[in-house]
Short mmCIF file of C-alpha atoms in Angstrom, two decimals:
data_model
loop_
_atom_site.label_atom_id
_atom_site.label_comp_id
_atom_site.label_asym_id
_atom_site.label_seq_id
_atom_site.Cartn_x
_atom_site.Cartn_y
_atom_site.Cartn_z
CA MET A 16 -31.19 17.21 -62.78
CA ILE A 17 -33.01 20.54 -62.99
CA LYS A 18 -31.06 23.57 -61.83
CA VAL A 19 -32.93 26.72 -60.69
CA ILE A 20 -31.45 30.25 -60.75
CA SER A 21 -33.28 33.45 -59.68
CA THR A 22 -33.25 36.63 -61.73
CA MET A 23 -35.40 39.71 -62.41
CA ALA A 24 -37.41 41.11 -65.30
CA LEU A 25 -38.78 44.64 -65.52
CA ASN A 26 -42.32 45.98 -65.60
CA GLY A 27 -42.19 49.76 -65.71
CA ILE A 28 -39.86 50.79 -62.87
CA ASP A 29 -40.50 47.64 -60.84
CA GLY A 30 -38.74 44.31 -60.89
CA ILE A 31 -40.57 41.02 -61.46
CA PRO A 32 -39.09 37.78 -60.11
CA VAL A 33 -38.17 35.28 -62.81
CA VAL A 34 -36.89 31.74 -62.27
CA VAL A 35 -34.44 30.25 -64.79
CA GLU A 36 -34.87 26.46 -64.94
CA SER A 37 -32.62 24.24 -67.04
CA SER A 38 -32.66 20.56 -67.93
CA CYS A 39 -30.47 18.35 -70.15
CA ILE A 40 -31.36 15.30 -72.21
CA GLY A 41 -28.51 13.29 -73.69
CA SER A 42 -28.41 13.49 -77.48
CA PRO A 43 -25.76 13.29 -80.21
CA SER A 44 -27.24 16.50 -81.66
CA PRO A 45 -26.66 19.30 -79.11
CA ARG A 46 -29.22 22.06 -79.03
CA LEU A 47 -30.21 24.89 -76.67
CA ASP A 48 -33.86 25.87 -76.51
CA ILE A 49 -35.07 28.87 -74.49
CA ILE A 50 -38.76 28.91 -73.68
CA GLY A 51 -41.03 31.01 -71.48
CA LEU A 52 -42.16 33.82 -73.81
CA PRO A 53 -38.68 35.20 -74.68
CA ASP A 54 -38.15 38.07 -77.12
CA ALA A 55 -35.49 38.04 -79.84
CA ALA A 56 -32.74 39.34 -77.51
CA VAL A 57 -33.41 36.54 -75.02
CA LYS A 58 -33.41 33.88 -77.75
CA GLU A 59 -30.06 35.17 -78.98
CA ALA A 60 -28.66 34.50 -75.51
CA ALA A 61 -27.92 30.95 -76.68
CA GLY A 62 -25.06 32.15 -78.86
CA ARG A 63 -23.67 34.54 -76.25
CA VAL A 64 -23.83 31.92 -73.48
CA ARG A 65 -21.97 29.27 -75.50
CA ALA A 66 -19.23 31.69 -76.59
CA ALA A 67 -18.81 33.22 -73.09
CA ALA A 68 -18.55 29.76 -71.48
CA ARG A 69 -15.99 28.65 -74.05
CA SER A 70 -13.90 31.83 -73.54
CA SER A 71 -14.04 31.38 -69.76
CA GLY A 72 -13.09 27.71 -69.85
CA LEU A 73 -16.37 26.58 -68.31
CA PRO A 74 -17.96 23.50 -69.89
CA LEU A 75 -21.69 23.38 -70.50
CA HIS A 76 -23.92 20.31 -70.39
CA ASN A 77 -24.07 18.36 -73.65
CA GLY A 78 -27.21 17.22 -75.41
CA VAL A 79 -30.57 18.87 -75.78
CA LEU A 80 -30.63 21.74 -73.30
CA THR A 81 -33.93 23.35 -72.35
CA VAL A 82 -34.06 26.63 -70.42
CA ASN A 83 -37.43 27.72 -69.11
CA LEU A 84 -38.05 31.29 -67.90
CA ALA A 85 -40.91 31.21 -65.42
CA PRO A 86 -43.56 32.51 -65.11
CA ALA A 87 -44.19 31.55 -68.71
CA ASP A 88 -47.02 34.04 -69.25
CA VAL A 89 -44.79 37.11 -68.65
CA ARG A 90 -42.88 38.31 -71.70
CA LYS A 91 -39.10 38.30 -71.11
CA GLU A 92 -37.21 41.13 -72.81
CA GLY A 93 -33.59 42.19 -73.04
CA SER A 94 -30.20 40.64 -72.44
CA SER A 95 -30.11 40.60 -68.63
CA PHE A 96 -31.01 36.88 -68.59
CA ASP A 97 -27.65 35.87 -70.14
CA LEU A 98 -25.81 35.45 -66.84
CA PRO A 99 -28.39 33.32 -64.99
CA ILE A 100 -28.88 31.16 -68.11
CA LEU A 101 -25.15 30.45 -68.25
CA LEU A 102 -25.00 29.61 -64.52
CA SER A 103 -27.84 27.13 -64.95
CA LEU A 104 -25.96 25.28 -67.72
CA ILE A 105 -22.42 24.98 -66.29
CA ASN A 106 -21.35 21.32 -66.05
CA THR A 107 -18.66 20.93 -63.39
CA ASP A 108 -18.55 19.07 -60.09
CA ALA A 109 -18.03 22.34 -58.21
CA SER A 110 -21.06 23.96 -59.86
CA GLU A 111 -23.32 21.25 -58.45
CA ARG A 112 -22.36 22.28 -54.92
CA ILE A 113 -23.19 25.97 -55.31
CA ASP A 114 -25.98 27.15 -53.03
CA TYR A 115 -28.16 29.57 -55.03
CA ASN A 116 -30.70 30.17 -52.25
CA GLY A 117 -31.10 33.86 -51.41
CA LYS A 118 -29.08 34.91 -54.48
CA CYS A 119 -30.25 36.75 -57.59
CA PHE A 120 -28.33 37.26 -60.85
CA ALA A 121 -28.64 39.53 -63.89
CA GLY A 122 -26.26 40.65 -66.63
CA GLU A 123 -25.52 40.61 -70.34
CA LEU A 124 -22.61 38.51 -71.57
CA SER A 125 -20.00 39.37 -74.16
CA LEU A 126 -18.44 36.65 -76.29
CA THR A 127 -15.30 36.91 -74.16
CA GLY A 128 -17.14 36.25 -70.90
CA GLU A 129 -17.30 39.85 -69.68
CA VAL A 130 -20.51 40.93 -67.98
CA ARG A 131 -21.94 44.07 -69.56
CA HIS A 132 -24.24 46.88 -68.48
CA ILE A 133 -27.98 46.33 -68.27
CA ASN A 134 -30.89 48.72 -67.80
CA GLY A 135 -32.92 48.74 -64.60
CA ALA A 136 -30.28 47.52 -62.11
CA LEU A 137 -31.65 49.62 -59.24
CA PRO A 138 -35.31 48.51 -59.69
CA MET A 139 -34.10 44.91 -59.84
CA ALA A 140 -32.09 45.28 -56.63
CA ILE A 141 -34.97 46.94 -54.77
CA SER A 142 -37.44 44.26 -55.84
CA ALA A 143 -34.97 41.49 -54.95
CA ARG A 144 -34.51 43.02 -51.50
CA ASP A 145 -38.25 43.29 -50.96
CA LEU A 146 -38.68 39.64 -51.96
CA GLY A 147 -36.21 38.54 -49.31
CA TYR A 148 -33.06 37.93 -51.35
CA LYS A 149 -29.84 38.57 -49.44
CA GLN A 150 -27.46 38.95 -52.39
CA ILE A 151 -27.71 40.19 -55.96
CA TYR A 152 -24.98 39.86 -58.58
CA LEU A 153 -24.92 42.55 -61.27
CA PRO A 154 -22.51 43.94 -63.88
CA GLU A 155 -19.65 45.92 -62.38
CA ALA A 156 -20.84 49.01 -64.27
CA ASP A 157 -24.23 48.87 -62.51
CA ALA A 158 -23.24 47.86 -58.98
CA ALA A 159 -22.86 51.43 -57.66
CA GLU A 160 -26.34 52.29 -58.90
CA ALA A 161 -27.90 49.16 -57.37
CA SER A 162 -26.18 49.70 -54.02
CA ALA A 163 -28.68 52.48 -53.31
CA ALA A 164 -31.28 49.76 -52.70
CA GLN A 165 -29.71 49.13 -49.26
CA GLY A 166 -30.64 46.04 -47.27
CA ILE A 167 -29.20 43.67 -49.87
CA ASP A 168 -25.56 42.89 -50.71
CA VAL A 169 -24.74 44.02 -54.25
CA PHE A 170 -21.80 42.16 -55.79
CA PRO A 171 -20.07 43.68 -58.86
CA VAL A 172 -19.33 41.08 -61.54
CA ARG A 173 -16.63 41.85 -64.11
CA ASP A 174 -16.62 38.50 -65.89
CA VAL A 175 -18.08 35.03 -65.69
CA LEU A 176 -14.92 33.34 -64.42
CA SER A 177 -14.51 35.66 -61.40
CA LEU A 178 -18.15 35.04 -60.47
CA TYR A 179 -17.71 31.27 -60.81
CA ASN A 180 -14.61 31.36 -58.58
CA HIS A 181 -16.51 33.41 -55.99
CA LEU A 182 -19.47 31.01 -55.94
CA THR A 183 -17.27 27.92 -55.69
CA GLY A 184 -15.18 29.20 -52.77
CA GLY A 185 -12.29 30.80 -54.65
CA LYS A 186 -11.32 34.47 -54.68
CA GLN A 187 -14.23 36.37 -53.17
CA LEU A 188 -15.97 39.40 -54.61
CA GLU A 189 -16.61 42.31 -52.27
CA PRO A 190 -20.10 43.88 -52.10
CA VAL A 191 -20.38 47.55 -53.02
CA PRO A 192 -21.30 49.74 -50.01
CA PHE A 193 -23.66 52.67 -50.21
CA SER A 194 -23.52 55.87 -48.21
CA ALA A 195 -26.04 58.70 -48.18
CA ASP A 196 -23.05 61.05 -48.26
CA ARG A 197 -22.45 59.92 -51.85
CA LEU A 198 -25.59 61.74 -52.99
CA ARG A 199 -24.41 65.00 -51.46
CA ALA A 200 -20.89 64.47 -52.80
CA GLU A 201 -22.16 63.98 -56.32
CA THR A 202 -24.30 67.13 -56.22
CA SER A 203 -22.40 69.72 -58.22
CA VAL A 204 -22.78 73.47 -58.38
CA HIS A 205 -25.17 74.50 -61.13
CA ALA A 206 -23.43 76.01 -64.14
CA LEU A 207 -26.51 78.12 -64.90
CA ASP A 208 -27.25 80.84 -62.37
CA PHE A 209 -29.92 83.50 -61.95
CA ALA A 210 -27.09 86.01 -61.53
CA ASP A 211 -26.71 85.89 -65.33
CA ILE A 212 -30.21 87.26 -65.91
CA LYS A 213 -30.62 91.01 -66.09
CA GLY A 214 -33.92 92.58 -65.15
CA GLN A 215 -37.12 90.51 -65.33
CA ASP A 216 -37.79 90.87 -61.59
CA ALA A 217 -41.46 89.89 -61.96
CA ALA A 218 -40.58 86.68 -63.78
CA LYS A 219 -37.90 85.83 -61.20
CA THR A 220 -40.43 86.30 -58.40
CA ALA A 221 -42.88 84.04 -60.22
CA LEU A 222 -40.26 81.31 -60.63
CA GLU A 223 -39.21 81.63 -57.00
CA ILE A 224 -42.80 81.01 -55.92
CA ALA A 225 -43.07 78.18 -58.44
CA ALA A 226 -39.94 76.54 -57.01
CA ALA A 227 -41.16 76.80 -53.43
CA GLY A 228 -44.63 75.44 -54.15
CA GLY A 229 -44.07 73.20 -57.16
CA HIS A 230 -46.38 75.32 -59.31
CA ASN A 231 -46.65 75.22 -63.11
CA VAL A 232 -45.65 78.37 -65.01
CA LEU A 233 -46.42 79.93 -68.39
CA MET A 234 -44.16 82.77 -69.58
CA ILE A 235 -45.26 85.04 -72.42
CA GLY A 236 -42.98 87.51 -74.11
CA PRO A 237 -41.28 88.56 -77.36
CA PRO A 238 -38.25 86.71 -78.78
CA GLY A 239 -35.03 87.31 -76.88
CA SER A 240 -36.64 88.55 -73.66
CA GLY A 241 -35.07 85.78 -71.55
CA LYS A 242 -37.80 83.15 -71.23
CA SER A 243 -35.53 80.20 -72.03
CA MET A 244 -32.76 81.54 -69.81
CA LEU A 245 -35.16 81.84 -66.90
CA ALA A 246 -36.56 78.35 -67.38
CA SER A 247 -33.13 76.69 -67.69
CA ARG A 248 -32.09 78.19 -64.35
CA LEU A 249 -35.12 77.03 -62.41
CA PRO A 250 -33.42 73.77 -61.24
CA SER A 251 -30.67 75.87 -59.62
CA ILE A 252 -33.15 77.25 -57.05
CA LEU A 253 -35.04 74.02 -56.36
CA PRO A 254 -34.31 72.24 -53.05
CA PRO A 255 -31.85 69.33 -53.16
CA MET A 256 -33.42 65.95 -53.80
CA THR A 257 -34.05 63.66 -50.86
CA ILE A 258 -32.70 60.10 -50.93
CA GLU A 259 -36.21 58.83 -51.73
CA GLU A 260 -36.60 61.27 -54.64
CA ALA A 261 -33.14 60.43 -55.96
CA ILE A 262 -33.86 56.70 -55.87
CA GLU A 263 -37.18 57.06 -57.68
CA THR A 264 -35.66 59.35 -60.31
CA THR A 265 -32.73 56.99 -60.78
CA LYS A 266 -35.07 54.05 -61.29
CA ILE A 267 -36.77 55.85 -64.18
CA HIS A 268 -33.49 56.92 -65.81
CA SER A 269 -32.06 53.44 -65.33
CA VAL A 270 -35.02 51.76 -67.02
CA ALA A 271 -34.82 54.31 -69.86
CA GLY A 272 -31.11 53.55 -70.31
CA ILE A 273 -29.94 57.16 -69.92
CA LEU A 274 -28.15 56.84 -66.58
CA PRO A 275 -24.44 57.67 -67.08
CA PRO A 276 -22.06 54.72 -66.43
CA GLY A 277 -20.79 54.46 -62.86
CA VAL A 278 -23.36 56.91 -61.46
CA SER A 279 -24.96 55.59 -58.28
CA LEU A 280 -27.85 58.06 -58.07
CA VAL A 281 -29.25 60.97 -60.05
CA SER A 282 -28.17 63.79 -57.76
CA GLU A 283 -29.54 66.82 -59.61
CA ARG A 284 -33.16 67.48 -60.41
CA PRO A 285 -33.86 66.65 -64.07
CA PHE A 286 -34.45 69.38 -66.63
CA ARG A 287 -36.07 68.12 -69.81
CA SER A 288 -36.60 70.39 -72.80
CA PRO A 289 -38.01 68.35 -75.70
CA HIS A 290 -38.32 69.77 -79.21
CA HIS A 291 -41.81 70.70 -80.36
CA THR A 292 -41.74 68.01 -83.07
CA LEU A 293 -41.86 65.11 -80.59
CA SER A 294 -44.71 62.58 -80.72
CA CYS A 295 -47.33 61.66 -78.14
CA ALA A 296 -45.44 58.46 -77.33
CA SER A 297 -42.23 60.43 -76.79
CA MET A 298 -44.04 62.78 -74.44
CA ALA A 299 -46.09 60.33 -72.38
CA GLY A 300 -44.06 57.17 -72.96
CA GLY A 301 -44.89 54.15 -75.04
CA GLY A 302 -43.68 51.96 -77.84
CA LYS A 303 -44.10 48.23 -78.32
CA ASN A 304 -42.27 47.71 -75.03
CA PRO A 305 -43.46 50.82 -73.11
CA ARG A 306 -40.61 53.11 -72.12
CA PRO A 307 -40.70 56.28 -70.01
CA GLY A 308 -41.55 59.46 -71.89
CA GLU A 309 -40.40 63.02 -71.32
CA ILE A 310 -42.94 63.62 -68.56
CA SER A 311 -41.54 60.69 -66.56
CA LEU A 312 -37.91 61.55 -67.30
CA ALA A 313 -38.70 64.98 -65.78
CA HIS A 314 -40.02 63.35 -62.58
CA ASN A 315 -38.96 65.37 -59.49
CA GLY A 316 -37.61 68.06 -61.80
CA VAL A 317 -38.67 70.45 -64.55
CA LEU A 318 -40.31 69.88 -67.93
CA PHE A 319 -39.77 72.91 -70.18
CA LEU A 320 -41.88 73.33 -73.31
CA ASP A 321 -40.47 76.18 -75.36
CA GLU A 322 -42.75 77.73 -78.01
CA LEU A 323 -45.79 75.95 -76.57
CA PRO A 324 -48.19 76.79 -79.44
CA GLU A 325 -45.83 75.04 -81.88
CA PHE A 326 -46.37 71.68 -80.17
CA ASP A 327 -48.94 69.47 -81.83
CA ARG A 328 -52.29 69.86 -80.07
CA SER A 329 -52.53 66.13 -79.34
CA VAL A 330 -49.07 66.20 -77.72
CA SER A 331 -49.78 69.12 -75.39
CA GLU A 332 -53.15 67.65 -74.44
CA VAL A 333 -51.36 64.51 -73.26
CA LEU A 334 -50.24 66.57 -70.26
CA ARG A 335 -53.71 67.16 -68.87
CA GLN A 336 -54.22 63.95 -66.91
CA PRO A 337 -50.60 63.53 -65.69
CA LEU A 338 -50.60 67.09 -64.35
CA GLU A 339 -53.51 66.14 -62.10
CA GLU A 340 -52.67 62.55 -61.16
CA ARG A 341 -48.84 62.77 -61.18
CA VAL A 342 -48.67 59.33 -62.83
CA VAL A 343 -49.11 58.15 -66.42
CA HIS A 344 -50.65 54.83 -67.39
CA ILE A 345 -49.46 53.32 -70.68
CA THR A 346 -51.69 50.52 -71.93
CA ARG A 347 -50.66 48.07 -74.62
CA VAL A 348 -51.89 44.63 -75.67
CA SER A 349 -49.22 43.05 -73.46
CA GLY A 350 -50.41 44.94 -70.37
CA THR A 351 -50.38 48.26 -68.55
CA VAL A 352 -47.31 50.06 -67.23
CA THR A 353 -47.46 52.96 -64.77
CA TYR A 354 -44.70 55.57 -64.52
CA PRO A 355 -44.57 58.44 -61.99
CA CYS A 356 -44.41 61.95 -63.42
CA SER A 357 -44.48 64.60 -60.72
CA PHE A 358 -42.77 67.63 -62.27
CA ILE A 359 -42.96 71.40 -62.55
CA LEU A 360 -44.24 72.33 -65.99
CA VAL A 361 -42.68 75.49 -67.40
CA CYS A 362 -43.98 76.75 -70.74
CA ALA A 363 -42.81 79.67 -72.86
CA MET A 364 -44.46 81.29 -75.85
CA ASN A 365 -44.51 84.39 -77.97
CA PRO A 366 -47.60 86.61 -77.72
CA CYS A 367 -48.34 86.12 -81.44
CA LYS A 368 -46.97 84.50 -84.59
CA CYS A 369 -44.55 87.33 -85.38
CA GLY A 370 -43.69 87.58 -81.68
CA TYR A 371 -43.96 91.34 -81.18
CA TYR A 372 -47.52 92.00 -80.02
CA GLY A 373 -47.26 94.48 -77.14
CA HIS A 374 -43.57 95.25 -77.81
CA ALA A 375 -42.56 98.77 -76.82
CA SER A 376 -40.75 99.58 -80.08
CA LYS A 377 -41.32 96.84 -82.66
CA PRO A 378 -44.76 96.85 -84.29
CA CYS A 379 -46.75 93.63 -84.50
CA THR A 380 -47.59 92.52 -88.06
CA CYS A 381 -50.34 90.07 -87.03
CA THR A 382 -54.05 90.79 -87.35
CA PRO A 383 -56.25 90.42 -84.25
CA LYS A 384 -57.72 87.28 -85.78
CA ALA A 385 -54.25 85.82 -86.41
CA ARG A 386 -53.14 86.63 -82.86
CA LEU A 387 -56.17 84.89 -81.40
CA ALA A 388 -55.69 81.89 -83.69
CA TYR A 389 -52.09 81.59 -82.46
CA THR A 390 -52.81 81.78 -78.73
CA THR A 391 -55.90 79.55 -78.89
CA LYS A 392 -53.73 76.68 -80.11
CA ILE A 393 -53.40 76.13 -76.37
CA SER A 394 -56.60 74.69 -74.95
CA GLY A 395 -58.48 76.20 -72.04
CA PRO A 396 -58.23 73.01 -69.92
CA LEU A 397 -54.44 72.99 -70.26
CA LEU A 398 -54.19 76.70 -69.37
CA ASP A 399 -56.42 76.02 -66.37
CA ARG A 400 -53.82 73.58 -65.06
CA ILE A 401 -51.03 76.17 -65.16
CA ASP A 402 -50.92 78.04 -61.86
CA ILE A 403 -48.81 81.06 -62.79
CA HIS A 404 -49.04 83.17 -65.97
CA VAL A 405 -46.35 85.83 -66.21
CA GLU A 406 -45.27 88.34 -68.83
CA VAL A 407 -41.60 88.57 -69.76
CA PRO A 408 -41.25 91.91 -71.60
CA ALA A 409 -38.32 92.98 -73.76
CA LEU A 410 -35.51 94.68 -71.85
CA ASP A 411 -34.46 98.27 -72.50
CA TYR A 412 -30.85 99.30 -73.05
CA GLY A 413 -30.38 100.51 -69.46
CA GLU A 414 -31.21 97.08 -68.04
CA LEU A 415 -29.03 95.22 -70.54
CA SER A 416 -26.02 97.48 -70.05
CA ARG A 417 -25.82 96.96 -66.28
CA THR A 418 -22.51 95.41 -65.25
CA GLU A 419 -23.33 94.36 -61.70
CA PRO A 420 -24.60 90.77 -61.38
CA ALA A 421 -28.16 90.04 -60.32
CA GLU A 422 -29.09 88.07 -57.21
CA PRO A 423 -27.46 84.62 -57.42
CA SER A 424 -29.37 81.36 -57.40
CA ALA A 425 -27.88 80.39 -54.02
CA GLU A 426 -29.66 83.28 -52.28
CA ILE A 427 -32.98 82.54 -53.95
CA ARG A 428 -32.61 78.83 -53.18
CA ARG A 429 -32.18 79.57 -49.47
CA ARG A 430 -35.53 81.38 -49.41
CA VAL A 431 -37.18 78.55 -51.35
CA ILE A 432 -35.87 75.94 -48.91
CA ALA A 433 -36.99 78.06 -45.94
CA ALA A 434 -40.50 78.36 -47.41
CA ARG A 435 -40.74 74.59 -47.94
CA GLU A 436 -39.44 73.90 -44.44
CA TYR A 437 -42.05 76.25 -43.00
CA ALA A 438 -44.78 74.47 -44.99
CA ALA A 439 -43.65 71.10 -43.61
CA GLU A 440 -43.50 72.47 -40.06
CA ARG A 441 -46.88 74.17 -40.39
CA THR A 442 -48.56 70.95 -41.53
CA ASP A 443 -46.56 68.55 -39.31
CA GLY A 444 -45.02 67.01 -42.40
CA ALA A 445 -48.33 66.40 -44.19
CA VAL A 446 -47.42 68.87 -46.96
CA THR A 447 -43.93 69.74 -48.14
CA CYS A 448 -44.90 71.08 -51.57
CA ASN A 449 -48.09 73.13 -51.88
CA GLY A 450 -48.54 72.26 -55.54
CA LEU A 451 -49.24 68.65 -54.51
CA MET A 452 -51.97 69.49 -52.00
CA THR A 453 -55.16 67.45 -52.28
CA PRO A 454 -58.64 69.01 -51.90
CA SER A 455 -58.72 67.87 -48.27
CA ASP A 456 -55.31 69.50 -47.69
CA ILE A 457 -56.61 72.75 -49.19
CA ARG A 458 -59.55 72.74 -46.76
CA ARG A 459 -57.22 72.11 -43.81
CA PHE A 460 -54.30 74.38 -44.57
CA CYS A 461 -55.54 77.19 -46.87
CA ARG A 462 -57.43 79.38 -44.44
CA MET A 463 -57.97 82.99 -45.53
CA ASP A 464 -58.59 86.04 -43.42
CA GLU A 465 -61.80 88.00 -43.98
CA SER A 466 -60.34 90.53 -46.42
CA GLY A 467 -58.57 87.80 -48.36
CA GLY A 468 -61.81 85.83 -48.65
CA LYS A 469 -63.68 88.87 -49.98
CA LEU A 470 -61.01 89.53 -52.60
CA MET A 471 -61.11 85.89 -53.66
CA GLN A 472 -64.90 85.98 -54.00
CA THR A 473 -64.73 89.14 -56.11
CA ALA A 474 -62.13 87.62 -58.42
CA TYR A 475 -64.08 84.35 -58.69
CA ASP A 476 -67.20 86.17 -59.86
CA LYS A 477 -65.44 88.69 -62.08
CA PHE A 478 -63.19 86.26 -63.95
CA ALA A 479 -65.64 83.31 -63.95
CA LEU A 480 -62.99 81.05 -62.46
CA SER A 481 -63.34 77.29 -62.55
CA ALA A 482 -63.17 75.21 -59.40
CA ARG A 483 -59.73 74.03 -60.49
CA ALA A 484 -58.52 77.60 -60.98
CA TYR A 485 -59.87 78.51 -57.53
CA ASP A 486 -57.87 75.69 -55.93
CA ARG A 487 -54.71 76.56 -57.82
CA ILE A 488 -54.91 80.24 -56.88
CA LEU A 489 -55.27 79.20 -53.24
CA LYS A 490 -52.20 76.97 -53.54
CA VAL A 491 -50.10 79.82 -54.97
CA ALA A 492 -51.38 82.17 -52.27
CA ARG A 493 -50.49 79.56 -49.65
CA THR A 494 -46.92 79.47 -51.00
CA ALA A 495 -46.72 83.27 -50.92
CA ALA A 496 -47.85 83.16 -47.29
CA ASP A 497 -45.17 80.57 -46.50
CA PHE A 498 -42.48 83.04 -47.58
CA ASP A 499 -43.88 85.43 -44.96
CA LYS A 500 -44.20 82.57 -42.42
CA SER A 501 -47.89 83.35 -42.08
CA GLU A 502 -50.27 80.57 -41.09
CA ILE A 503 -53.24 82.56 -42.44
CA ILE A 504 -53.49 83.55 -46.11
CA ARG A 505 -53.90 87.32 -46.12
CA LYS A 506 -55.30 89.71 -48.71
CA GLU A 507 -51.88 90.57 -50.13
CA HIS A 508 -51.14 86.86 -50.71
CA ILE A 509 -54.43 86.40 -52.57
CA GLY A 510 -53.71 89.55 -54.56
CA LEU A 511 -50.29 88.30 -55.62
CA ALA A 512 -51.68 84.90 -56.64
CA LEU A 513 -54.40 86.58 -58.72
CA GLN A 514 -51.90 88.89 -60.33
CA LEU A 515 -49.68 85.94 -61.26
CA ARG A 516 -52.60 84.22 -62.95
CA SER A 517 -54.30 87.08 -64.79
CA MET A 518 -51.39 88.91 -66.43
CA ASN A 519 -51.94 87.35 -69.85
CA LYS A 520 -55.73 87.68 -70.18
CA LYS A 521 -55.27 90.17 -73.01
CA TYR A 522 -53.70 87.49 -75.20
CA TRP A 523 -56.84 85.33 -75.17
CA GLN A 524 -59.34 88.09 -75.98
#
């Protein structure tokens, strides 16, 4: 008799249905063969399944056991197939009466029969729901995460024996409920606040506009001027994540294996700050079995690149296509995986190698040629994709010695949320983040008055702007207009957008 159990594999952040089929042929030499393109972890399931069944007091079929993972042309990776393999091999009268229709199973087994954490529980649950399954059984540690799928009953499984008793009519497991209130409850107050930052009003304004419109930012200034402090506090003024954003972010973190145990959803916008020695695969994602890179782990949040010129040129150039398309395609011999990567890019750099070009009191020791060689490590196409360029000068003693706190993040965040809400209202929900506007959206929603149009034309001719730069300046101006609740982009909004993009021209001359 062939027994069939449903489970899930992963492809990127999506689940793929897999059927576990088992058969037994009587033989004095027992053996367990797993076929269907399994990797080493799946093949090793044979030992874990036998030991877990023995510890749980559940007999397995004797003889030559064959387990097929279908479809056979999809590579099966990881330990999540342990649980369905064991269920397909149990040899008891009660097990033959179990109805597996509409049920899906996944989990790693310990030698004692406990069901351990797996990666990708939420993507599996969502895919199972979309395929029409009514129930999914997952490790107890992952059930809260998977419950966010909604529309499918998620049963937490602590060990094999409790699951077997549940399936055969014994003590029943209770599905884990999900409430949208959980996301708000898990959202904590940010430990980092803009109130800690003294001075730097121009940079704060730039980051406020960046937060409201989802614009990329480059900060240039000497060491110790506050660039890293400013960047690390940007998430504290971003709007709270929606349920949809939280689910998509959680799927990525779950697949990457960095979701904390017991967490149902990622409730705070990610802030990723990789070291400049990382590789292209670490940035974009990759490996033999493609995993999400830093740009995907920053999805719906902030990617901060400190000391941008110190990053390898090939690594920083990886950002060019994802910044435009908001997805990254990773192609390997085994296939192509697509990960989302919609993030705000924040970069910081010194104005030169020694760091003190333009400093009010410390002289720069770099030659003009050395300064230009340092700044031109960043390519023109990458700079063109950064909407806002802002200087962060060194603070004087008067600014540093102030005792009164600066404006807190909560106040700035309220203005950011109001600007985004106005953008959504103005466009009837078509645009909620100006940085994501398409060319057709720009034509529809970025209308300038006559004086604003003339200023834009003058700047376009004077600075020899590219078409991309023109669009990005319009997007920043549109965000500035949203703060003023103006449907038309006026001259002052264009002027501010141009100022925020042209501050650092002197560093590339």
